[in-house]
mmCIF file of C-alpha atoms and ligand atoms in Angstrom:
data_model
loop_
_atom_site.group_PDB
_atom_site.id
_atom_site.type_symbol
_atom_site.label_atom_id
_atom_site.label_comp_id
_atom_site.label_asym_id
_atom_site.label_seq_id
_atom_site.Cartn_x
_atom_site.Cartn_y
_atom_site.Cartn_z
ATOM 1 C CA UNK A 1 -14.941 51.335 -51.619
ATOM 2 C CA UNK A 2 -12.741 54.182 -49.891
ATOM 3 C CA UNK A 3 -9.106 53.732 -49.884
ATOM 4 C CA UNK A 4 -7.633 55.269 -46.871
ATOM 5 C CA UNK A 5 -4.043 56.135 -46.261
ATOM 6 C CA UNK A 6 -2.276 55.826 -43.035
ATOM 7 C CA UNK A 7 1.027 56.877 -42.057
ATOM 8 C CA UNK A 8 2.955 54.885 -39.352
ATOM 9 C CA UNK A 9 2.734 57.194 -37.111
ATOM 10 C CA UNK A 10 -1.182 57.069 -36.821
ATOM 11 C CA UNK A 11 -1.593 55.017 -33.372
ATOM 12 C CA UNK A 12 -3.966 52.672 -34.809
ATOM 13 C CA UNK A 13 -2.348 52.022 -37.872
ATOM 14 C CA UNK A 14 -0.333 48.347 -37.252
ATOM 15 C CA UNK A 15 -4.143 47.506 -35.641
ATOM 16 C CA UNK A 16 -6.053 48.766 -38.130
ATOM 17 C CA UNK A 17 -3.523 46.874 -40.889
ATOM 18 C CA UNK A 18 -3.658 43.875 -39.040
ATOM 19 C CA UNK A 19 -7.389 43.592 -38.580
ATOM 20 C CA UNK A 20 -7.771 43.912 -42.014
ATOM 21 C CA UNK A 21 -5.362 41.334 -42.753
ATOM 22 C CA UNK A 22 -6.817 38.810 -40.437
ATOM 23 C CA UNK A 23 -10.468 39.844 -42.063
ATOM 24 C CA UNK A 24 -9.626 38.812 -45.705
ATOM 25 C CA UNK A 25 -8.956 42.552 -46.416
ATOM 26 C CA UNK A 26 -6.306 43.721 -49.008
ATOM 27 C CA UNK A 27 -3.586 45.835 -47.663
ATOM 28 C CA UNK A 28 -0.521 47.742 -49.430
ATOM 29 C CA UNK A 29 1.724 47.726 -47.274
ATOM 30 C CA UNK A 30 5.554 48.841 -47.627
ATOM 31 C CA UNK A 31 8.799 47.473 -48.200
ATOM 32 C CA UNK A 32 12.401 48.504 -48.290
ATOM 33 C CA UNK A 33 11.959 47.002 -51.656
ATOM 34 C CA UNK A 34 8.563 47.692 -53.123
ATOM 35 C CA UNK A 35 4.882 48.185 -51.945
ATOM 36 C CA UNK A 36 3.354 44.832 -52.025
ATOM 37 C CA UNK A 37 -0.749 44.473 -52.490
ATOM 38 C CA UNK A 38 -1.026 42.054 -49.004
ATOM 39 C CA UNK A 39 -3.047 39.502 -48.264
ATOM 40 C CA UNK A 40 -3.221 36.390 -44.983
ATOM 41 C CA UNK A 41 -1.026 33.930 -47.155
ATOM 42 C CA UNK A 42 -3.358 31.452 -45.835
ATOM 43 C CA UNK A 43 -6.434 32.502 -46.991
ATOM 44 C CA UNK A 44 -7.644 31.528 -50.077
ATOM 45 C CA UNK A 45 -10.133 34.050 -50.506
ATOM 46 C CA UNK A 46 -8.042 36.201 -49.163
ATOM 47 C CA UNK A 47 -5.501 35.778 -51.950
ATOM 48 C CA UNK A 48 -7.592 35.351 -54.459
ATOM 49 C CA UNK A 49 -8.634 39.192 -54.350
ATOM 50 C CA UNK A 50 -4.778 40.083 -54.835
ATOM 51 C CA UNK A 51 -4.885 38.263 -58.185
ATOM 52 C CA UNK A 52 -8.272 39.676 -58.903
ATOM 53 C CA UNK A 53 -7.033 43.695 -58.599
ATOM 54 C CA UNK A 54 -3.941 42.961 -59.849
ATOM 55 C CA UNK A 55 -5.071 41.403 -62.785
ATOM 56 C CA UNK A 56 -2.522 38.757 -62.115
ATOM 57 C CA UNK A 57 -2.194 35.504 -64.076
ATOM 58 C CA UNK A 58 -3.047 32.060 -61.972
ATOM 59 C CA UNK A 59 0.071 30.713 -63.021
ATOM 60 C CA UNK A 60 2.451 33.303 -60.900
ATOM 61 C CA UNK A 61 2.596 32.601 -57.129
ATOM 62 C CA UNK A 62 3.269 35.140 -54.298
ATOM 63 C CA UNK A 63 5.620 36.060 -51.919
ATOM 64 C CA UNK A 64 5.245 34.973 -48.058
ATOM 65 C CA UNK A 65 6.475 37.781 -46.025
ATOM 66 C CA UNK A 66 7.227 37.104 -42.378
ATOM 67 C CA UNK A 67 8.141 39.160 -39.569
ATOM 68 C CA UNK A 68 11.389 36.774 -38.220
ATOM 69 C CA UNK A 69 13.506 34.357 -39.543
ATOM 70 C CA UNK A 70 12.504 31.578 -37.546
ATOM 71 C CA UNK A 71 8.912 31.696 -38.697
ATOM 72 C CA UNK A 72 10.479 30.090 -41.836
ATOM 73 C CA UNK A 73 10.082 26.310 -40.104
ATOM 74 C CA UNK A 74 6.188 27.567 -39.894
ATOM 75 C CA UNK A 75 5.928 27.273 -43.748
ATOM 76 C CA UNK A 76 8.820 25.221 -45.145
ATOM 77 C CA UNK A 77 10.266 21.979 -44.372
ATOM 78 C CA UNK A 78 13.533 19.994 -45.731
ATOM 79 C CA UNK A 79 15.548 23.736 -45.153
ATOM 80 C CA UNK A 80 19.131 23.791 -46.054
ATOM 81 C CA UNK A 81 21.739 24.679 -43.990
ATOM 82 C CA UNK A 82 22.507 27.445 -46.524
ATOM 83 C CA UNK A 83 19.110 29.105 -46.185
ATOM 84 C CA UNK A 84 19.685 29.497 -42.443
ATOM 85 C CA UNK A 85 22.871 31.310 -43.629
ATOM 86 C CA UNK A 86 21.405 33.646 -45.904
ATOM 87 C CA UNK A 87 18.863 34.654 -43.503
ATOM 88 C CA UNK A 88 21.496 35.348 -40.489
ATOM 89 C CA UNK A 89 23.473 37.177 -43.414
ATOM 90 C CA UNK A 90 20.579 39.463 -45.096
ATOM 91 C CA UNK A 91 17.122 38.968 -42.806
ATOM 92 C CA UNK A 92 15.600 41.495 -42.293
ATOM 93 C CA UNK A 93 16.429 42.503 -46.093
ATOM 94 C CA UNK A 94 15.706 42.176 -50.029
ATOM 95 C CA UNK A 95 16.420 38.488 -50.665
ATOM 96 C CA UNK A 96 13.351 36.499 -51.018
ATOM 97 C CA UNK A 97 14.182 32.014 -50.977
ATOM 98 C CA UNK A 98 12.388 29.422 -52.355
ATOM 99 C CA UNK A 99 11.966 26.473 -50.407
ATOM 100 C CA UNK A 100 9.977 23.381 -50.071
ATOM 101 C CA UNK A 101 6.454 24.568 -49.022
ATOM 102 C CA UNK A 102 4.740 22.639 -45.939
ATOM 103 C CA UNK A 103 0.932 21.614 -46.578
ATOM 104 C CA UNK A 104 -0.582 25.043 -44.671
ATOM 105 C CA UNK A 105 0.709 26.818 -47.320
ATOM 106 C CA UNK A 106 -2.262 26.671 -49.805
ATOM 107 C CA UNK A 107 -1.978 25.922 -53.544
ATOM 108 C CA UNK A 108 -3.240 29.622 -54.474
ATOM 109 C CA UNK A 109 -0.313 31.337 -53.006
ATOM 110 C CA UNK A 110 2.138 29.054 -54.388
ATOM 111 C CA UNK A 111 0.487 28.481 -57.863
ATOM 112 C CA UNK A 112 0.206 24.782 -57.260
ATOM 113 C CA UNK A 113 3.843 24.633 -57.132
ATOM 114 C CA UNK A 114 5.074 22.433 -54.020
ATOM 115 C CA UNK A 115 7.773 25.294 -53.230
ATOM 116 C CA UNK A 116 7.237 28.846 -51.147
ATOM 117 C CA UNK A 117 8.923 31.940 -51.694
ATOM 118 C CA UNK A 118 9.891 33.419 -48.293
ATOM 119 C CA UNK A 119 10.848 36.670 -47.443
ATOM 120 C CA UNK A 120 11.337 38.869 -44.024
ATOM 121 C CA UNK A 121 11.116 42.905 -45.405
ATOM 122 C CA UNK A 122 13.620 45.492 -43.626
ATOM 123 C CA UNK A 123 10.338 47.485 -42.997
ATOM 124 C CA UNK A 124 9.566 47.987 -39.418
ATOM 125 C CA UNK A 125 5.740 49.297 -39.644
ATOM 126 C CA UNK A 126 5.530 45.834 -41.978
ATOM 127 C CA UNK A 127 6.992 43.663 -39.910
ATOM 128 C CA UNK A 128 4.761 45.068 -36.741
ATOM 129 C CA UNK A 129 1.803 44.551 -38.802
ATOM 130 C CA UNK A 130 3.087 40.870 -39.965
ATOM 131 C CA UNK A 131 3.701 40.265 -36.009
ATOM 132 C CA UNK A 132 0.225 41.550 -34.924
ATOM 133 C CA UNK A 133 -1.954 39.378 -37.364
ATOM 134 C CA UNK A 134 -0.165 36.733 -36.372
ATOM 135 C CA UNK A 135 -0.130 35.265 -40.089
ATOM 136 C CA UNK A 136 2.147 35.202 -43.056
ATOM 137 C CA UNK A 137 1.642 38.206 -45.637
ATOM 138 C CA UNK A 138 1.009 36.821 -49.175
ATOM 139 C CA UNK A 139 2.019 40.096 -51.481
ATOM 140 C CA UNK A 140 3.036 40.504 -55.022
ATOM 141 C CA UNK A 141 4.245 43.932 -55.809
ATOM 142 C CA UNK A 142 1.469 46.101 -55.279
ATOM 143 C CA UNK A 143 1.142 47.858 -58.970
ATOM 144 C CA UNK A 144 -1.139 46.627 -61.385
ATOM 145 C CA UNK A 145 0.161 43.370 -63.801
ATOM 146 C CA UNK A 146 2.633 44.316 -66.117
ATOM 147 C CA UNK A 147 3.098 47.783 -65.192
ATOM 148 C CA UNK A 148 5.896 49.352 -63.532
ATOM 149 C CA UNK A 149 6.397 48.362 -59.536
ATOM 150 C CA UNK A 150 4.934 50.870 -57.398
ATOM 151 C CA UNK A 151 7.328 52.572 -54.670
ATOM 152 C CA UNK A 152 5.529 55.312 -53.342
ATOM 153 C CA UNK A 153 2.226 55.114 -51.685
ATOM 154 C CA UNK A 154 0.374 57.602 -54.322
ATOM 155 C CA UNK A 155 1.724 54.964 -57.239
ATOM 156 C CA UNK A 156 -0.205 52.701 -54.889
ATOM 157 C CA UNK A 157 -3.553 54.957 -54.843
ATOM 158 C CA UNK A 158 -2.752 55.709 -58.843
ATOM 159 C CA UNK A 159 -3.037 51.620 -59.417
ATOM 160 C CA UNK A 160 -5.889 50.932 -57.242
ATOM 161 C CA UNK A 161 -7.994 53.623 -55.801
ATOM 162 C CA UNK A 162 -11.508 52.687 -54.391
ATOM 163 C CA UNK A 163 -10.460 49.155 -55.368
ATOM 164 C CA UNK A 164 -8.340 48.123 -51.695
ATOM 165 C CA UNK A 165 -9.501 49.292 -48.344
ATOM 166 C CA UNK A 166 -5.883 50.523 -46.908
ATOM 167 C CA UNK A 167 -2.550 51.817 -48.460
ATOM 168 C CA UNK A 168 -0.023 52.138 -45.253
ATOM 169 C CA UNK A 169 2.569 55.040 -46.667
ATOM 170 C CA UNK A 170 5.769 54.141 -45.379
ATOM 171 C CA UNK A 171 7.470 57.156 -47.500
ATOM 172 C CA UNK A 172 9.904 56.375 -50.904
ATOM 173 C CA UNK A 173 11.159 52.225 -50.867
ATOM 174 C CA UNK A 174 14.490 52.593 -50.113
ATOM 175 C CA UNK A 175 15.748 50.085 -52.365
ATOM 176 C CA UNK A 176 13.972 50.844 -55.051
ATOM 177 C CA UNK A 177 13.677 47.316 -57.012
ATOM 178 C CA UNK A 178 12.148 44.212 -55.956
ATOM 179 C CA UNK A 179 13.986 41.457 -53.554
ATOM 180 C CA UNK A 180 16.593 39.128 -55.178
ATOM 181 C CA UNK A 181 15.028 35.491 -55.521
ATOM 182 C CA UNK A 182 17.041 32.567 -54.952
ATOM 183 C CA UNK A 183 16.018 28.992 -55.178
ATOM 184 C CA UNK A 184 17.667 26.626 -52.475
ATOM 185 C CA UNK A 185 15.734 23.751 -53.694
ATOM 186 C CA UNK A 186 17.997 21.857 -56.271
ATOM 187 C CA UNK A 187 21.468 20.518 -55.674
ATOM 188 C CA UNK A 188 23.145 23.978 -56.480
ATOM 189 C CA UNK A 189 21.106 27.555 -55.408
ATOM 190 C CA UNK A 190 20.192 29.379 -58.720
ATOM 191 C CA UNK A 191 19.666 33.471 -59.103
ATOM 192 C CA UNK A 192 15.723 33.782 -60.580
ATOM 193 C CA UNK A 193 15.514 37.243 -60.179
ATOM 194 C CA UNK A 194 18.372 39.772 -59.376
ATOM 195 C CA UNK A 195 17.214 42.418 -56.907
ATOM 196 C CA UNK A 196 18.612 44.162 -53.890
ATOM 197 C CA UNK A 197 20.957 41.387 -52.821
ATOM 198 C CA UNK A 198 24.155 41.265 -55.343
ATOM 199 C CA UNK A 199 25.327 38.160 -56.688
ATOM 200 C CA UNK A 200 28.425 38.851 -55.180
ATOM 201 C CA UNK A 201 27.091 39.294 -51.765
ATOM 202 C CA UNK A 202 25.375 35.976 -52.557
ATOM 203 C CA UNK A 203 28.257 34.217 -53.088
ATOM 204 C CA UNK A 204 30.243 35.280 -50.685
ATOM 205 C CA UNK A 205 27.881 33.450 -48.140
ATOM 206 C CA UNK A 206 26.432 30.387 -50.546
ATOM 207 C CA UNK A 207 30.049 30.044 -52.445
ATOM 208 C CA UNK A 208 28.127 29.445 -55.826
ATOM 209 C CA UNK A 209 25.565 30.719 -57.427
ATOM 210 C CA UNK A 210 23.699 29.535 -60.315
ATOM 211 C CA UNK A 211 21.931 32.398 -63.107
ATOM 212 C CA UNK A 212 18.223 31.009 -64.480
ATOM 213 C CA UNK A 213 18.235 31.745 -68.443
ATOM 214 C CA UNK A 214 15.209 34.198 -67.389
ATOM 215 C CA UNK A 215 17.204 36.462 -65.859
ATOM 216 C CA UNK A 216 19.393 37.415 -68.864
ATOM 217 C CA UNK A 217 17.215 36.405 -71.871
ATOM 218 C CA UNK A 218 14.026 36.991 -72.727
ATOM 219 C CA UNK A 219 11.500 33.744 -72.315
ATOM 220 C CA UNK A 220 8.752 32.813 -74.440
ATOM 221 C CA UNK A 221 5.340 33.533 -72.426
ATOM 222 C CA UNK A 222 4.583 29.223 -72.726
ATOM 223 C CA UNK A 223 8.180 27.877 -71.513
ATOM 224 C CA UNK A 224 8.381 26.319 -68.396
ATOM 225 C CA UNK A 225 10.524 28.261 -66.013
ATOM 226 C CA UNK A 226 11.621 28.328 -62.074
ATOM 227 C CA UNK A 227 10.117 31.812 -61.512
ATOM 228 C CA UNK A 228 7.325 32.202 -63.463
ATOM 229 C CA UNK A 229 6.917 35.620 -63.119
ATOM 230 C CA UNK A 230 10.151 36.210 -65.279
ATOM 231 C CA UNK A 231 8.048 35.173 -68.319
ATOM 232 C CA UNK A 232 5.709 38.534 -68.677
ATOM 233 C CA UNK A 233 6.726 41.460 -70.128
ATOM 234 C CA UNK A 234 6.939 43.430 -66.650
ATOM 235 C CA UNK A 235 8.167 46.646 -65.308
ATOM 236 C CA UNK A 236 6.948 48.430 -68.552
ATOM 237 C CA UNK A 237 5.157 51.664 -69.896
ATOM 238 C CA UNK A 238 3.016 50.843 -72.812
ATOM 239 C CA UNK A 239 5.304 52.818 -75.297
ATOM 240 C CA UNK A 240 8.463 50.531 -76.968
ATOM 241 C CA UNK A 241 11.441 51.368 -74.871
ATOM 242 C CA UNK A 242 15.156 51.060 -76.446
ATOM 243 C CA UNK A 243 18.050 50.418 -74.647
ATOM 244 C CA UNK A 244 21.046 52.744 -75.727
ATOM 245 C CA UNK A 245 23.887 50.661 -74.599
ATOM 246 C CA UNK A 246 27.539 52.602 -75.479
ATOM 247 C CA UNK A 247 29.827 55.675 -74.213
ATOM 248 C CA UNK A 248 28.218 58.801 -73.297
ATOM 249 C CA UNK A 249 28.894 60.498 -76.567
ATOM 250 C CA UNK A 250 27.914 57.360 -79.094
ATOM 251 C CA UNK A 251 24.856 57.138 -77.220
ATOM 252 C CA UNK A 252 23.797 60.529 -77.789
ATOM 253 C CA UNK A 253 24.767 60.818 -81.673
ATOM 254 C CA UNK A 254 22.607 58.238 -81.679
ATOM 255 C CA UNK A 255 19.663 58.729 -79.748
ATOM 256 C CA UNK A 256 19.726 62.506 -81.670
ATOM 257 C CA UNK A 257 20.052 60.879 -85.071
ATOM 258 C CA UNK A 258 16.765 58.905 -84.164
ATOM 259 C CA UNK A 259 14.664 61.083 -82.046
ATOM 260 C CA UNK A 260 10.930 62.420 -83.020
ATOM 261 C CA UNK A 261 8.742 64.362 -81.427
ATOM 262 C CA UNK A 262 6.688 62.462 -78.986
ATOM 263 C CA UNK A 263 10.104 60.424 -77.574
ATOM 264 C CA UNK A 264 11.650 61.006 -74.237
ATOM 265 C CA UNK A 265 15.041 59.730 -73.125
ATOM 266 C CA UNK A 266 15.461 58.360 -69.872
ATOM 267 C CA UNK A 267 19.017 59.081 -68.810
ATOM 268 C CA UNK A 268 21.518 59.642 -66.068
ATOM 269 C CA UNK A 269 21.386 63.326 -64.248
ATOM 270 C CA UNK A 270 24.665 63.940 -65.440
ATOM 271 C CA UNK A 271 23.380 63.173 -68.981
ATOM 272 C CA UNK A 272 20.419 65.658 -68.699
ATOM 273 C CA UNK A 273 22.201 68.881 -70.677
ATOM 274 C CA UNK A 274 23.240 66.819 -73.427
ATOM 275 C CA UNK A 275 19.268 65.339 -74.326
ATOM 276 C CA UNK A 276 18.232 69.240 -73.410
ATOM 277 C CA UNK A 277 16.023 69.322 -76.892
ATOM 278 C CA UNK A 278 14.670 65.899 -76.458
ATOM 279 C CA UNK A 279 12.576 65.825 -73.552
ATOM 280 C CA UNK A 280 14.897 64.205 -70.769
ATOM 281 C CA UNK A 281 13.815 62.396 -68.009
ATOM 282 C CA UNK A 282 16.621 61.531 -64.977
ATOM 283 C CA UNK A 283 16.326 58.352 -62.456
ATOM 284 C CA UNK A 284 19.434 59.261 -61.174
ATOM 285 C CA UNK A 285 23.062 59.330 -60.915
ATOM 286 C CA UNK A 286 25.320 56.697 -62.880
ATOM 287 C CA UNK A 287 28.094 57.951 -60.086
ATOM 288 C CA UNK A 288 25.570 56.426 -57.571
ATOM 289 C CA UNK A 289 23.574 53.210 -58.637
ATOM 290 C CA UNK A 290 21.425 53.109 -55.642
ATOM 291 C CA UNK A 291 19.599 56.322 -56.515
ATOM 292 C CA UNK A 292 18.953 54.719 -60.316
ATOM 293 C CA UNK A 293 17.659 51.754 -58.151
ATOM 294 C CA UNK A 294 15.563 54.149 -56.195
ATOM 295 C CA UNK A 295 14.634 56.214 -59.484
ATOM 296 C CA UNK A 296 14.254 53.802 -61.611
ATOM 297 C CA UNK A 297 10.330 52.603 -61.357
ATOM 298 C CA UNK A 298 8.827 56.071 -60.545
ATOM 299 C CA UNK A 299 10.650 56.944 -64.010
ATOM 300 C CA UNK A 300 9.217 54.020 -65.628
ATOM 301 C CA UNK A 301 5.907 54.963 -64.157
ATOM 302 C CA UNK A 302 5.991 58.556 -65.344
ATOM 303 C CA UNK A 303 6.987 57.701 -68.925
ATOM 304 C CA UNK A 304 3.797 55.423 -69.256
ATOM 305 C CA UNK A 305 1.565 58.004 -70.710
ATOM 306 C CA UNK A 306 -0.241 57.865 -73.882
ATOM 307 C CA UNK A 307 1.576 61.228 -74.961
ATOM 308 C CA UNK A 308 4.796 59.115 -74.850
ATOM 309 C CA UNK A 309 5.704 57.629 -78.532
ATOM 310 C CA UNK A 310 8.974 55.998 -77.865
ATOM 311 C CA UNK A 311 11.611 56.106 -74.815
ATOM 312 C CA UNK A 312 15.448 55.827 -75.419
ATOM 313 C CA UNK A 313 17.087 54.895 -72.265
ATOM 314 C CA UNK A 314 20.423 55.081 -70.856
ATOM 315 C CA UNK A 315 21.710 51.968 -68.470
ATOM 316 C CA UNK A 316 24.629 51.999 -65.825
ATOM 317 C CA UNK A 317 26.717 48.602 -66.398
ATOM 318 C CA UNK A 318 28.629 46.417 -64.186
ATOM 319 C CA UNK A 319 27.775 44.507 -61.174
ATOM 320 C CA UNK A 320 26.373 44.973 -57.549
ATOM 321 C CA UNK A 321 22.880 46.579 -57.521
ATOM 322 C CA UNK A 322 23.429 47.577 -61.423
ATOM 323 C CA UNK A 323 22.946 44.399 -62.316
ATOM 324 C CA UNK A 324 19.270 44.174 -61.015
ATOM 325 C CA UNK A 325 18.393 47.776 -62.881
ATOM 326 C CA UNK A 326 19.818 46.247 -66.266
ATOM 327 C CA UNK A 327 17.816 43.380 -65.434
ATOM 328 C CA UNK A 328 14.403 45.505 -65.129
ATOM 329 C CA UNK A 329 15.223 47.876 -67.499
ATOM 330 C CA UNK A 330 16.178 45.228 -70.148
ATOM 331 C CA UNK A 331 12.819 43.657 -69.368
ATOM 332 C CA UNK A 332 11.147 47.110 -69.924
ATOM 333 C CA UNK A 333 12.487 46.926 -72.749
ATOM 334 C CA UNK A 334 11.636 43.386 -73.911
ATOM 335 C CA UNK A 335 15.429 43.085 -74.536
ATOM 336 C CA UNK A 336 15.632 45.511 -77.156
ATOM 337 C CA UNK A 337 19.120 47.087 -77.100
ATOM 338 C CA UNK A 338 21.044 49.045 -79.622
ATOM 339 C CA UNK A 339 24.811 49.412 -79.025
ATOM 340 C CA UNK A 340 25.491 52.817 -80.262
ATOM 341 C CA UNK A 341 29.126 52.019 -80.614
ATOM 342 C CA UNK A 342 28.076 49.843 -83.481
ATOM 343 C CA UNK A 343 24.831 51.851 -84.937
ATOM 344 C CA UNK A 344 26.846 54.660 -86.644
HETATM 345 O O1 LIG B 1 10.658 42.866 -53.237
HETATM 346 C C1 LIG B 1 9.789 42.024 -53.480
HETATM 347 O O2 LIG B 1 10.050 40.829 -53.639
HETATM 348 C C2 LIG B 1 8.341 42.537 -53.587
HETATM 349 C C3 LIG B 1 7.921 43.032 -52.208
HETATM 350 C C4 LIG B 1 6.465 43.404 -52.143
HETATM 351 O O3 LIG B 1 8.262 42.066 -51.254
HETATM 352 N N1 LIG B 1 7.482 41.492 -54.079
HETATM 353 C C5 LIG B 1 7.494 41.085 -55.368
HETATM 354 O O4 LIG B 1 6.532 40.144 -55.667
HETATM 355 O O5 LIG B 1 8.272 41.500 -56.192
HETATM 356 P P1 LIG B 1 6.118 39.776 -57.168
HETATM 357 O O6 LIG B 1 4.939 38.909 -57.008
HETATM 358 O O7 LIG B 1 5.949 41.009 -57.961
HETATM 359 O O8 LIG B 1 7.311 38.917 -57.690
HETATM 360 C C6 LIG B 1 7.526 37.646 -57.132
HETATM 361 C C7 LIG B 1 8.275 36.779 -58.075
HETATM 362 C C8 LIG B 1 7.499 36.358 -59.302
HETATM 363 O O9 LIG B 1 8.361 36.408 -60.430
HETATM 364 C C9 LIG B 1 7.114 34.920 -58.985
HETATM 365 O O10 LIG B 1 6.973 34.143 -60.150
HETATM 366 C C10 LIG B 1 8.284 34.459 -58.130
HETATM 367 O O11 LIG B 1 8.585 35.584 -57.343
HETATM 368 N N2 LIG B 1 7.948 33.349 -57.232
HETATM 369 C C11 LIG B 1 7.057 33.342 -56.216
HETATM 370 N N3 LIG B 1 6.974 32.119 -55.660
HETATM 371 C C12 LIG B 1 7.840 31.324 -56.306
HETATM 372 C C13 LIG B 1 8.222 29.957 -56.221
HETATM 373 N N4 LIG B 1 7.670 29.149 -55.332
HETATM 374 N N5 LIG B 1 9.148 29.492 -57.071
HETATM 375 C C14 LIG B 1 9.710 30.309 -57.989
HETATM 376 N N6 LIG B 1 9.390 31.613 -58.137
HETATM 377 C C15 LIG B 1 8.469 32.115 -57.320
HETATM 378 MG MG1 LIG B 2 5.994 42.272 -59.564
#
């Protein structure tokens, strides 16, 4: 199969997308988020090829992307004031909600589970496309399992050339890292995956906020949990990463006491001179979080090469957007952190 690439401003390309999408076609579409690998959310066929070229386990259900808020009643039933709320506060925009699915919703895209995850992307070409079809958009972020998220369209081609029929390039994600999940379906709404969205922008609007063990721990791959995507080891080159938590200058007696040929560092732009003789790699400034957000997978993505023995990397702390990148990275890292404070 060819893949082709269209840009949004091809005429045909919200036709072309959507005629795909209503034929059962995968499309990679993208998001101020991610690319997501799309599907009709409807189809089962449809959505079983997105686990299929994904590689994908059964047990992790998809995303329903929709081009308006209101197209929530279409798929969800029993929805909370709050969720109303959220969307008026951050539709179009990276918060994805989990809510009680209706019965058109098939078991495939949900995993058998009886909720949905809904979200409505601040992408226009996406949302056109979503419009068109006239059906929901089932996508998972579009990179193969396990590795890091895709947010360009050649990480997109990289992944899965001759193996989807369309890639629309929308440019760089904006964002950078995937939506924030929140489930409104227990008594109080609970963070399952930090993302775009800060807690504190969540709670300003929801006035609590509950934080799933998954996000902040690492979970055994056979425990039950809410978001079952939080299980895998995720966002990862195949090297062992290490977190080098600690002040500027700790971290780098340390990372130099350890380093080997073959390492890399992955570290803030303003860090670059001081890792100059060990192979530094920048996702961008700790003075400005959103560019690490923005940096952060296409630096993930470029350290995942066989060449690559063993990445120390540098983390921004605090809240706000930082909060999702320690979340990835400490996932990258399968949790491993060193404080260099303590390590000398
Ligand atoms: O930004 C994003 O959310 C991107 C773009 C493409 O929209 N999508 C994305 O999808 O990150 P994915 O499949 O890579 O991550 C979705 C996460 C998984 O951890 C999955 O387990 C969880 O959402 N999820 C989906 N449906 C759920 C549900 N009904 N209940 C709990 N978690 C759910
Ligand atoms: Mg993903």
């Amino acid at each position: 199969m060819e893949t082709q690439i269209l840009r949004p401003d091809d005429d045909m390309v919200v036709i072309t997308a959507a005629m795909n999408l209503t034929a059962g076609n995968l499309v990679a579409l993208p998001t101020e988020t991610v690319y997501g690998l799309g599907a009709n959310g409807l189809n089962p066929e449809a959505v079983a090829k997105i686990f299929q070229v994904k590689g994908r386990p059964q047990d992790n259900p998809l995303i329903l992307h929709i081009a308006d808020t209101e197209q929530m009643e279409l798929f969800c039933h029993d929805i909370p004031e709050s969720a109303w709320r959220l969307a008026e506060a951050f539709w179009p925009g990276p918060l994805t909600m989990v809510l009680p699915a209706k019965e058109i919703v098939p078991k495939c895209t949900t995993a058998g589970l009886p909720t949905v995850a809904v979200r409505c992307p601040d992408c226009e070409i996406t949302r056109q496309i979503i419009r068109h079809a006239k059906i929901p958009v089932a996508a998972p972020s579009a990179n193969i399992s396990g590795k890091p998220s895709t947010t360009t369209a050649q990480h997109v081609y990289d992944d899965h050339n001759g193996k989807i029929p369309l890639i629309i390039d929308g440019g760089p994600c904006r964002v950078g890292v995937e939506s924030t999940i929140v489930d409104l379906t227990e008594e109080r709404p609970r963070l399952l995956r930090p993302g775009g969205i800060t807690p504190e922008q969540l709670i300003a609007v929801l006035g609590d906020l509950i934080v799933d063990k998954a996000v902040t721990a690492q979970i055994d791959k056979d425990a039950v949990v809410k978001a079952p995507g939080m299980k895998y080891r995720h966002y990862a080159p195949d090297c062992q990463v290490i977190i080098v938590a600690g002040s500027r200058e700790k971290a780098a007696n340390y990372i130099h006491s350890q380093y080997q040929a073959g390492d890399r560092v992955l570290c803030f732009e303003e860090e670059l001179p001081l890792y100059a003789c060990c192979n530094p790699l920048s996702y961008g400034k700790e003075a400005d979080v959103e560019s690490l957000s923005a940096g952060l997978f296409a630096a993930l993505r470029e350290l995942d090469d066989p060449a690559v023995h063993k990445v120390y990397a540098r983390c921004p702390e605090g809240g706000g957007i930082a909060y999702a990148v320690q979340n990835r990275l400490k996932k990258a890292a399968a949790f491993q952190i060193v404080d260099a404070e303590a390590a000398l």
